[in-house]
Short mmCIF file of C-alpha atoms and ligand atoms in Angstrom, two decimals:
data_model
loop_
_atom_site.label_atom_id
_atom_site.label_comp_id
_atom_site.label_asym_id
_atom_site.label_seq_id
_atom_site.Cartn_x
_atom_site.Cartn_y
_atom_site.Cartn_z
CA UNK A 1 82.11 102.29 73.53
CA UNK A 2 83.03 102.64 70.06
CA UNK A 3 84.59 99.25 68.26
CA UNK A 4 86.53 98.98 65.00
CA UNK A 5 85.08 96.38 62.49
CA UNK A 6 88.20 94.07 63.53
CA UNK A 7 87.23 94.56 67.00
CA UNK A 8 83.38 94.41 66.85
CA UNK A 9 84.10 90.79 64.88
CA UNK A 10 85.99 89.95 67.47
CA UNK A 11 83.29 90.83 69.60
CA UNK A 12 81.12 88.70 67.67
CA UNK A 13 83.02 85.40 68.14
CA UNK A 14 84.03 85.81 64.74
CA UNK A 15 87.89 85.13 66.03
CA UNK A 16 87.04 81.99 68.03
CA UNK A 17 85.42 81.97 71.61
CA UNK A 18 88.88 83.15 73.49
CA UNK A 19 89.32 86.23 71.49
CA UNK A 20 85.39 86.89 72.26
CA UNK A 21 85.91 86.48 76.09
CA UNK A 22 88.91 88.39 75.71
CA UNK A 23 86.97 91.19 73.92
CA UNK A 24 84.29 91.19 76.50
CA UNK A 25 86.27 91.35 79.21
CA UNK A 26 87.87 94.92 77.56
CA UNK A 27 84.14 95.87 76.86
CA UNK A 28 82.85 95.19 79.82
CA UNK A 29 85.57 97.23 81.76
CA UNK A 30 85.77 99.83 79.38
CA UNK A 31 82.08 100.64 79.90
CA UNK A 32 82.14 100.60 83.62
CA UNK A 33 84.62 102.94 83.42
CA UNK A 34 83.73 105.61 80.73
CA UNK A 35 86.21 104.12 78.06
CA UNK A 36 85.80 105.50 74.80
CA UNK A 37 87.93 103.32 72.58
CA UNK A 38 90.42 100.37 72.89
CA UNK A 39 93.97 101.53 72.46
CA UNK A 40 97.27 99.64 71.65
CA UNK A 41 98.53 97.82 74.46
CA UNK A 42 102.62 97.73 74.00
CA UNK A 43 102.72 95.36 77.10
CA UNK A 44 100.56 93.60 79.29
CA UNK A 45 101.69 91.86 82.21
CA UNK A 46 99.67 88.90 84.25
CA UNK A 47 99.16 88.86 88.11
CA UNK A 48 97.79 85.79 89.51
CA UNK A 49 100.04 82.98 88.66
CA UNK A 50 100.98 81.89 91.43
CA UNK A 51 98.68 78.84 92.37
CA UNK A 52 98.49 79.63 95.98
CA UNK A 53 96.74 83.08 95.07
CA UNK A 54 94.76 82.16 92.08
CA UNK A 55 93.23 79.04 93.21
CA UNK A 56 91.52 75.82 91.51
CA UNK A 57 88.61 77.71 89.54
CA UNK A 58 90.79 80.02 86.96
CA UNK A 59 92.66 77.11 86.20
CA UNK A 60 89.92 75.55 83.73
CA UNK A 61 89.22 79.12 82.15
CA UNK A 62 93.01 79.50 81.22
CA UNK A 63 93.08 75.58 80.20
CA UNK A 64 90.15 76.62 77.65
CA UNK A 65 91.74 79.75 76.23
CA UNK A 66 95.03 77.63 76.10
CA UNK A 67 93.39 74.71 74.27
CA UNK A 68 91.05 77.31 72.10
CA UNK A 69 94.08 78.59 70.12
CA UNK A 70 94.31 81.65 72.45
CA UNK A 71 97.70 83.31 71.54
CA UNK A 72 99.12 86.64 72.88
CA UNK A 73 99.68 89.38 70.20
CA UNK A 74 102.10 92.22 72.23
CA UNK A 75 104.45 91.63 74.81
CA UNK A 76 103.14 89.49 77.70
CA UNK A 77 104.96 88.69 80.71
CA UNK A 78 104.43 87.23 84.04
CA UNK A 79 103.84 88.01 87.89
CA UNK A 80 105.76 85.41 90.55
CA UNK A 81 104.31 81.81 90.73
CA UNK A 82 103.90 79.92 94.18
CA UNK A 83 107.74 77.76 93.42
CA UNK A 84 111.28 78.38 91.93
CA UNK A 85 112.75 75.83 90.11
CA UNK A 86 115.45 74.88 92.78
CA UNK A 87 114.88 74.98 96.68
CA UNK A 88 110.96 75.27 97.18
CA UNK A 89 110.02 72.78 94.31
CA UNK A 90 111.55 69.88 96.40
CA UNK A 91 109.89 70.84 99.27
CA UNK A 92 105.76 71.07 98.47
CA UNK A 93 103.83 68.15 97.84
CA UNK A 94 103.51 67.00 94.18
CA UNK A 95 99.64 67.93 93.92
CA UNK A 96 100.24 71.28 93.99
CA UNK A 97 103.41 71.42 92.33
CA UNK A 98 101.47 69.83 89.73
CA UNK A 99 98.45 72.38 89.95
CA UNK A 100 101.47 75.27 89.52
CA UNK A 101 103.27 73.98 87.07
CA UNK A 102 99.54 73.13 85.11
CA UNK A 103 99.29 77.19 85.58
CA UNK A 104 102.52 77.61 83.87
CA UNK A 105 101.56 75.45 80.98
CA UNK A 106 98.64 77.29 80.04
CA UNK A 107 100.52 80.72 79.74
CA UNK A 108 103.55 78.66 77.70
CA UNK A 109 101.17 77.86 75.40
CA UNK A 110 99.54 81.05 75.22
CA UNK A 111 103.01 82.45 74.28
CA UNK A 112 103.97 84.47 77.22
CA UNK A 113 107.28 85.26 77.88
CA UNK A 114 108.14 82.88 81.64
CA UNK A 115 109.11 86.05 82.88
CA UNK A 116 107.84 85.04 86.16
CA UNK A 117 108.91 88.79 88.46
CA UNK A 118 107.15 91.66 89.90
CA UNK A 119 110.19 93.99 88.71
CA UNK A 120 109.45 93.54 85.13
CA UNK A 121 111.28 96.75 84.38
CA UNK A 122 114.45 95.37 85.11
CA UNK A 123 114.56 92.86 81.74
CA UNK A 124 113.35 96.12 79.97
CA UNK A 125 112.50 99.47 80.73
CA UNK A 126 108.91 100.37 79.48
CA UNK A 127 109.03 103.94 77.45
CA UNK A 128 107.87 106.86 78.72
CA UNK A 129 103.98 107.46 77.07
CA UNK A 130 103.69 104.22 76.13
CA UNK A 131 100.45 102.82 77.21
CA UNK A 132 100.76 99.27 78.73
CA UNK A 133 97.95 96.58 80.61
CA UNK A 134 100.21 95.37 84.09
CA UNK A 135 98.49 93.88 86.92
CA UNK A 136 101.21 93.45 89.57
CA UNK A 137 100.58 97.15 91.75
CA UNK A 138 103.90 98.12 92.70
CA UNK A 139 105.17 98.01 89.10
CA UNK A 140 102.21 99.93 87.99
CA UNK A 141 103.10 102.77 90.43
CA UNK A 142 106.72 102.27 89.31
CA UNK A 143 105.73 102.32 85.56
CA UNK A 144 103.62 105.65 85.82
CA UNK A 145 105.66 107.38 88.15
CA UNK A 146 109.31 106.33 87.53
CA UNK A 147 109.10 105.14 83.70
CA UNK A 148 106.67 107.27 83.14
CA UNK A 149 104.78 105.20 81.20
CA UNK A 150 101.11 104.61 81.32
CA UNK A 151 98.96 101.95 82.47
CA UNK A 152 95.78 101.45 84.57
CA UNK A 153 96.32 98.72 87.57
CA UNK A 154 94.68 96.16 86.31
CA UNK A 155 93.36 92.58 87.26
CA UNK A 156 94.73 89.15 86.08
CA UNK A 157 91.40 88.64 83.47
CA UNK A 158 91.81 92.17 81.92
CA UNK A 159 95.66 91.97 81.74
CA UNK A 160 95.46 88.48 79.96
CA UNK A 161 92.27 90.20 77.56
CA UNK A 162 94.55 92.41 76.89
CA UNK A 163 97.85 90.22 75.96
CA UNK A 164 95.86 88.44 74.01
CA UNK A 165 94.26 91.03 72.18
CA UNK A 166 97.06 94.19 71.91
CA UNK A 167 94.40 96.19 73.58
CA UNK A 168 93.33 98.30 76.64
CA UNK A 169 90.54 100.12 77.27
CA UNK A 170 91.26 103.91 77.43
CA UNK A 171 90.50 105.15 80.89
CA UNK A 172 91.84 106.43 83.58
CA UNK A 173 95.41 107.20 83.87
CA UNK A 174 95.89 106.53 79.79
CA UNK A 175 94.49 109.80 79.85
CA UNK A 176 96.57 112.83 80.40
CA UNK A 177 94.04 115.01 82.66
CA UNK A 178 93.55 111.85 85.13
CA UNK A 179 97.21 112.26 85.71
CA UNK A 180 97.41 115.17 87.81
CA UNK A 181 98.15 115.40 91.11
CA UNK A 182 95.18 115.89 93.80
CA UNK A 183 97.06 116.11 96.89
CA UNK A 184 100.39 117.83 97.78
CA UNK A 185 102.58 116.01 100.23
CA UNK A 186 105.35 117.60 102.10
CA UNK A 187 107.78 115.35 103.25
CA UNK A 188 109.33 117.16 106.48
CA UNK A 189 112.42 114.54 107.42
CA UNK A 190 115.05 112.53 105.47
CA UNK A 191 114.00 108.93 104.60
CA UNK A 192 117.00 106.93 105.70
CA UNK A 193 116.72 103.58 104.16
CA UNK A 194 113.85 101.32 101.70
CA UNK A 195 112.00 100.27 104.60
CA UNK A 196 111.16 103.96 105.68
CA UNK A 197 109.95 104.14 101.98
CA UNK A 198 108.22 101.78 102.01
CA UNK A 199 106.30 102.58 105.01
CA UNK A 200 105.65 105.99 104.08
CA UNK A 201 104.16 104.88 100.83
CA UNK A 202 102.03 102.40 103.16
CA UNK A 203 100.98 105.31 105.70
CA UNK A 204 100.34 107.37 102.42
CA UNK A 205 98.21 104.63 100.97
CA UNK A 206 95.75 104.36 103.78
CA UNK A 207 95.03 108.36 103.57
CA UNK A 208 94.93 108.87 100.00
CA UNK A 209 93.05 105.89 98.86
CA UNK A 210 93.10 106.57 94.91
CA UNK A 211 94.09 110.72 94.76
CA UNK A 212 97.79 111.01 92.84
CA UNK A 213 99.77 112.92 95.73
CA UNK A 214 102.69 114.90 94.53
CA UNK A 215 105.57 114.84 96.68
CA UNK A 216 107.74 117.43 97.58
CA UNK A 217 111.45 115.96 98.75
CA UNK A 218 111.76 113.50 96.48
CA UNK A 219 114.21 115.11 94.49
CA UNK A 220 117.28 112.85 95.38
CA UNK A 221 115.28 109.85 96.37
CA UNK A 222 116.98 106.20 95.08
CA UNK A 223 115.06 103.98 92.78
CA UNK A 224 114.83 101.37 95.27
CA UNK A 225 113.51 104.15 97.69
CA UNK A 226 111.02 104.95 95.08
CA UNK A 227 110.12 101.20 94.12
CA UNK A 228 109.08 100.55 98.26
CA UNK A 229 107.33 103.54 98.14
CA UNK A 230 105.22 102.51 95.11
CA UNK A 231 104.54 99.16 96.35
CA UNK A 232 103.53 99.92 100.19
CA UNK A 233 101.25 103.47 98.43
CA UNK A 234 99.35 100.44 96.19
CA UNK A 235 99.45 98.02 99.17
CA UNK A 236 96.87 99.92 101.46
CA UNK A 237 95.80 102.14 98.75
CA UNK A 238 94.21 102.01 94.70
CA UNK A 239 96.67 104.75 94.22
CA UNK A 240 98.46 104.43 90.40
CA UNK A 241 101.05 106.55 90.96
CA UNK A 242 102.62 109.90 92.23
CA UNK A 243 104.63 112.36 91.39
CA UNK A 244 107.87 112.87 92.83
CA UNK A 245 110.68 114.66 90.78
CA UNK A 246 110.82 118.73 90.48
CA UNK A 247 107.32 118.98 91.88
CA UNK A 248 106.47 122.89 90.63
CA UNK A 249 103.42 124.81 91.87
CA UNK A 250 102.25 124.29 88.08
CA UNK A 251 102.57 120.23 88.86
CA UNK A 252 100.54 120.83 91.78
CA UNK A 253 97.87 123.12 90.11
CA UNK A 254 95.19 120.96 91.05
CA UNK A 255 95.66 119.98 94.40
CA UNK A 256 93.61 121.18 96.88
CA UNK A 257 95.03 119.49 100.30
CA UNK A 258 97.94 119.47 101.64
CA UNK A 259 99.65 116.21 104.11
CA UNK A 260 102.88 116.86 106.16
CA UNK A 261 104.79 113.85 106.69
CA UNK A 262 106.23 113.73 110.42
CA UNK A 263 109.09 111.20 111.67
CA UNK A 264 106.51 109.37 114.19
CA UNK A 265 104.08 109.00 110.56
CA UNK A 266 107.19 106.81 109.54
CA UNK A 267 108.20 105.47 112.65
CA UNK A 268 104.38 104.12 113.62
CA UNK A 269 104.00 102.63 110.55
CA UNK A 270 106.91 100.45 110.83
CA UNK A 271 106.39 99.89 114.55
CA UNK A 272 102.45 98.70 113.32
CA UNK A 273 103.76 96.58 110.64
CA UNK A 274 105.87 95.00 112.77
CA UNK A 275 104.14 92.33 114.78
CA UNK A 276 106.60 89.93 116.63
CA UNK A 277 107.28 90.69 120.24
CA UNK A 278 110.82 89.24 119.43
CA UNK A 279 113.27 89.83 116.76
CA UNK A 280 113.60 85.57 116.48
CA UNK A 281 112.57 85.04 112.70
CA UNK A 282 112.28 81.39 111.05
CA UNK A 283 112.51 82.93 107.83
CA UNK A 284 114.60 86.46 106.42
CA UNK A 285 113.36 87.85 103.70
CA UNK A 286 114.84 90.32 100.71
CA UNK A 287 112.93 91.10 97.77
CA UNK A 288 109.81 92.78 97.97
CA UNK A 289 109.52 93.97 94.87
CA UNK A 290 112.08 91.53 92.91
CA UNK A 291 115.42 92.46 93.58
CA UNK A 292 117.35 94.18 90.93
CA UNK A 293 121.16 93.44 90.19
CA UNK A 294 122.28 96.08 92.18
CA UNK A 295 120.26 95.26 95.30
CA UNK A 296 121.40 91.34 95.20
CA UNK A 297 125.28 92.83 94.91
CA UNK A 298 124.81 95.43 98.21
CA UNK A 299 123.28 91.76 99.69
CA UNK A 300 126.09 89.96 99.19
CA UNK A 301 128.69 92.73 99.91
CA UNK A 302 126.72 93.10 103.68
CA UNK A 303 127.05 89.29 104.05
CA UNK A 304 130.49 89.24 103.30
CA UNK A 305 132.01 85.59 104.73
CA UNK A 306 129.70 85.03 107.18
CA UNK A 307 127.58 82.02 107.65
CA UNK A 308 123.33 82.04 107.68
CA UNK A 309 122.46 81.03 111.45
CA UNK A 310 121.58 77.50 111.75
CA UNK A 311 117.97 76.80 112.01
CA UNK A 312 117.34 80.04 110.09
CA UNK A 313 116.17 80.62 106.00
CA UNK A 314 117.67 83.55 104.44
CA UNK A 315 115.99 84.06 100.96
CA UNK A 316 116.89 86.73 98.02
CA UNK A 317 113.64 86.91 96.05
CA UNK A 318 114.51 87.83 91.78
CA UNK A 319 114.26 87.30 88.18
CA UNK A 320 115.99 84.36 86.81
CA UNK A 321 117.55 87.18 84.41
CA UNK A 322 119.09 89.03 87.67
CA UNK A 323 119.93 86.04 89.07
CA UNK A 324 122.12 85.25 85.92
CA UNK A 325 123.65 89.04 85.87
CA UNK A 326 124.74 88.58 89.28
CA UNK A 327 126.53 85.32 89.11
CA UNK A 328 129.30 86.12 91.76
CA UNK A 329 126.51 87.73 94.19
CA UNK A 330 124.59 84.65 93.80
CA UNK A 331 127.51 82.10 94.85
CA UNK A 332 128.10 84.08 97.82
CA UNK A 333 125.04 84.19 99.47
CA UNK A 334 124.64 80.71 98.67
CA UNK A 335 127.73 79.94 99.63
CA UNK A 336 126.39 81.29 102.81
CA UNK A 337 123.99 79.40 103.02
CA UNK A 338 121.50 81.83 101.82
CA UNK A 339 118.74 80.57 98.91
CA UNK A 340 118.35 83.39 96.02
CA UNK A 341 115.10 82.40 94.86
CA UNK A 342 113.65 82.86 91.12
CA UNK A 343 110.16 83.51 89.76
CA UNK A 344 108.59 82.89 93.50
CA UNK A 345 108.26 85.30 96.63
CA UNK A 346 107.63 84.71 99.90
CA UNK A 347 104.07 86.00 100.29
CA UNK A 348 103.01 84.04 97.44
CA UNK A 349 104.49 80.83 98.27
CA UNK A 350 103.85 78.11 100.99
CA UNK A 351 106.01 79.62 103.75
CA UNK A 352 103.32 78.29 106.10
CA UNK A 353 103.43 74.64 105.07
CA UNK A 354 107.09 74.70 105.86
CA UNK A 355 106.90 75.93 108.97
CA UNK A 356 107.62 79.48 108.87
CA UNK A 357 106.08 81.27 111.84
CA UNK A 358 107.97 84.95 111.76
CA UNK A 359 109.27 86.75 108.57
CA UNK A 360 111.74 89.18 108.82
CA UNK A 361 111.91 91.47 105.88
CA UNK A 362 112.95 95.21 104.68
CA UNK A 363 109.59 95.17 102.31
CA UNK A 364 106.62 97.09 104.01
CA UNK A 365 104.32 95.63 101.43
CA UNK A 366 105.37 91.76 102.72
CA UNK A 367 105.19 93.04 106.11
CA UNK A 368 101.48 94.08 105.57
CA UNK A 369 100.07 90.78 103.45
CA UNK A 370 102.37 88.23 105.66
CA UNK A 371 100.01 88.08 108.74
CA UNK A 372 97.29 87.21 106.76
CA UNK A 373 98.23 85.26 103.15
CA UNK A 374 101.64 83.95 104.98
CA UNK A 375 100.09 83.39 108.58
CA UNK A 376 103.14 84.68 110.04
CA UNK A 377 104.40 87.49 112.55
CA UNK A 378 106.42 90.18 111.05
CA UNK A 379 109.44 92.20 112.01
CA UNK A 380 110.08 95.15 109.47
CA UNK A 381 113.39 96.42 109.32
CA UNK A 382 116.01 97.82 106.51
CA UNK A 383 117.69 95.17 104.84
CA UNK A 384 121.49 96.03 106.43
CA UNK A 385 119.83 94.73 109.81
CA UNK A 386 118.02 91.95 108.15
CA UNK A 387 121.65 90.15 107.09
CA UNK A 388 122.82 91.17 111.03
CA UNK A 389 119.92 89.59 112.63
CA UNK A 390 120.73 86.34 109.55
CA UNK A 391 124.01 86.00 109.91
CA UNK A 392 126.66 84.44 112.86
CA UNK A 393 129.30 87.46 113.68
FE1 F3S B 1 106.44 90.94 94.21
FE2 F3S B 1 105.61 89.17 95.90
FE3 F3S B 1 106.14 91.57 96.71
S1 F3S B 1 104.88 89.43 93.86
S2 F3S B 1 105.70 92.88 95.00
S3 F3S B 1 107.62 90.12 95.88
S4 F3S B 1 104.42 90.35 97.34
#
């Protein structure tokens, strides 16, 4: 892989130990997988904060690049951590509220932005072409095949290698021939709400493993149909994105198989990735990926007066930044007796420890990772019936 002087002193240690492990890491990935060169990173984004995910190991690597000087040098942001500030810090013990926030402090002093969401596209929307480092999946599906930008999925080490260092390795989908579709998919029915979305990109996922599938009647699709869709397709899949709007025979050039998507696809998916026998939930859960403004207003407009059952959680998983654009949203689903919840979500927090036994949830991806990082049974349906099965009246 070919270096520039700057980068092959880098290399060398000649920039301190972190920006040498960072440069490794890049390297080392670049070589596995054919890179040529490093490229400019615009923005990387960091997976694995949340302590319940990452664990106690990382923690001492990310103390040492912390305490080493190790400063980012392009736009850095972060994935969900295990807390928000509010409701679930009062309620886990302090060790690991003291092992999270410890995770926190070692990206604060690396300089990232405590962006702290799995929507980062909603505090900014990435350019089209530009070539970024994100680990979280769905918003690398939603960056290459929404934004159109251009990133590889990558893992927490090579996303914080490459905040640190303004670089990325150039394979992959950075290049312009690894972006074309393999597979045509023909989508035979009308997708009536997220949570079929979302389970079609799930049931799409499992098939295609990592070939781009262009998909034919997408045309009028919503965003938030298009951001489930992402994040179930790199749930059960290593898929990066797909392609989705005015899908020409010219788009499609290179596909040599052909999927057509049935109703009962759809409908077994959800009925799979729905394991309670019952539709009695502990917990109700809406925002899988981050919610965006709009999809906290349409939350509090289906809630209208009504009161959150007693015995029951209903949380709104965001941004702090939504949170804040949505003030009058936000008091009435609290006012409910709802929790909208920032820079945490519920399959990366300690639902178990507080007792949570069945999620309910319009997100296929939390309905596939809950039975086994969340320990809980899951009942998938579209958010309107989420806030009916919440709410008294
Ligand atoms: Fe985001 Fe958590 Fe879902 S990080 S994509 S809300 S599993």
């Amino acid at each position: 892989m070919y270096l520039t002087k700057e980068e092959e002193r880098a290399y060398d240690g000649e920039q301190g130990w972190a920006n040498q492990m960072c440069m490794k890491i890049l390297v080392r990935l670049g070589e596995l997988y054919g890179a040529s060169r490093l490229i400019p990173a615009s923005w990387a984004h960091v997976s694995g904060v949340s302590y319940k995910t990452l664990g106690d190991s990382p923690i001492d690597f990310l103390k040492a690049m912390a305490n080493t000087g190790a400063k980012v040098s392009t736009r850095a942001t972060l994935n969900p951590q295990s807390l928000d500030p509010e409701y679930l810090k009062r309620k886990v013990t302090s060790e690991l509220l003291e092992k999270q926030l410890s995770i926190i402090e070692q990206f604060d002093k690396m300089g990232f932005t405590q962006s702290l969401t799995c929507t980062p596209y909603y505090l900014e929307k990435s350019e089209a072409g530009s070539h970024l480092a994100w680990a979280e999946s769905s918003a690398v599906v939603f960056a290459n095949s929404v934004l159109k930008s251009w990133t590889n999925r990558e893992g927490g080490p090579s996303a914080l290698a490459a905040a640190i260092t303004g670089k990325t390795p150039n394979y992959g989908v950075h290049h312009a021939e690894n972006r074309q579709p393999q597979v045509f998919v023909d989508i035979d029915l009308p997708l009536r709400n997220e949570t079929e979305y979302g389970a079609l990109g799930v049931f799409l996922g499992r098939m295609l493993r990592d070939r781009i599938p262009a998909i034919k009647g997408l045309d009028n699709a919503p965003e938030i149909g298009l951001k489930q869709l992402g994040a179930g397709l790199a749930s059960t899949g290593m898929v990066n994105m797909f392609e989705w709007n005015d899908v020409t025979a010219e788009k499609t050039a290179h596909a040599n198989e052909r999927i057509t998507i049935e109703r009962r696809d759809v409908d077994d998916t959800i009925e799979g990735l729905s394991t309670s026998a019952d539709m009695e939930a502990d917990l109700v859960f809406v925002g899988c990926p981050h919610c965006s403004v709009h999809e906290i207003e349409c939350v509090a407009a289906m809630i209208e007066n009504r009161k959150v059952k007693p015995g029951l959680e209903f949380w709104v998983c965001t941004s702090q930044c939504a949170k804040q654009q949505a003030k009058k949203s936000v008091e009435r689903i609290e006012k409910s007796g709802g929790h909208v919840l920032t820079g945490v979500c519920t399959v990366v927090s300690w639902t178990e420890a507080l007792g949570i036994r069945t999620i309910m949830t319009n997100s296929a991806k939390t309905a596939y990772y809950a039975p086994t990082l969340n320990k809980a049974k899951t009942i998938l349906a579209p958010a309107e019936k989420c806030v009916q099965a919440a709410f008294r009246g």
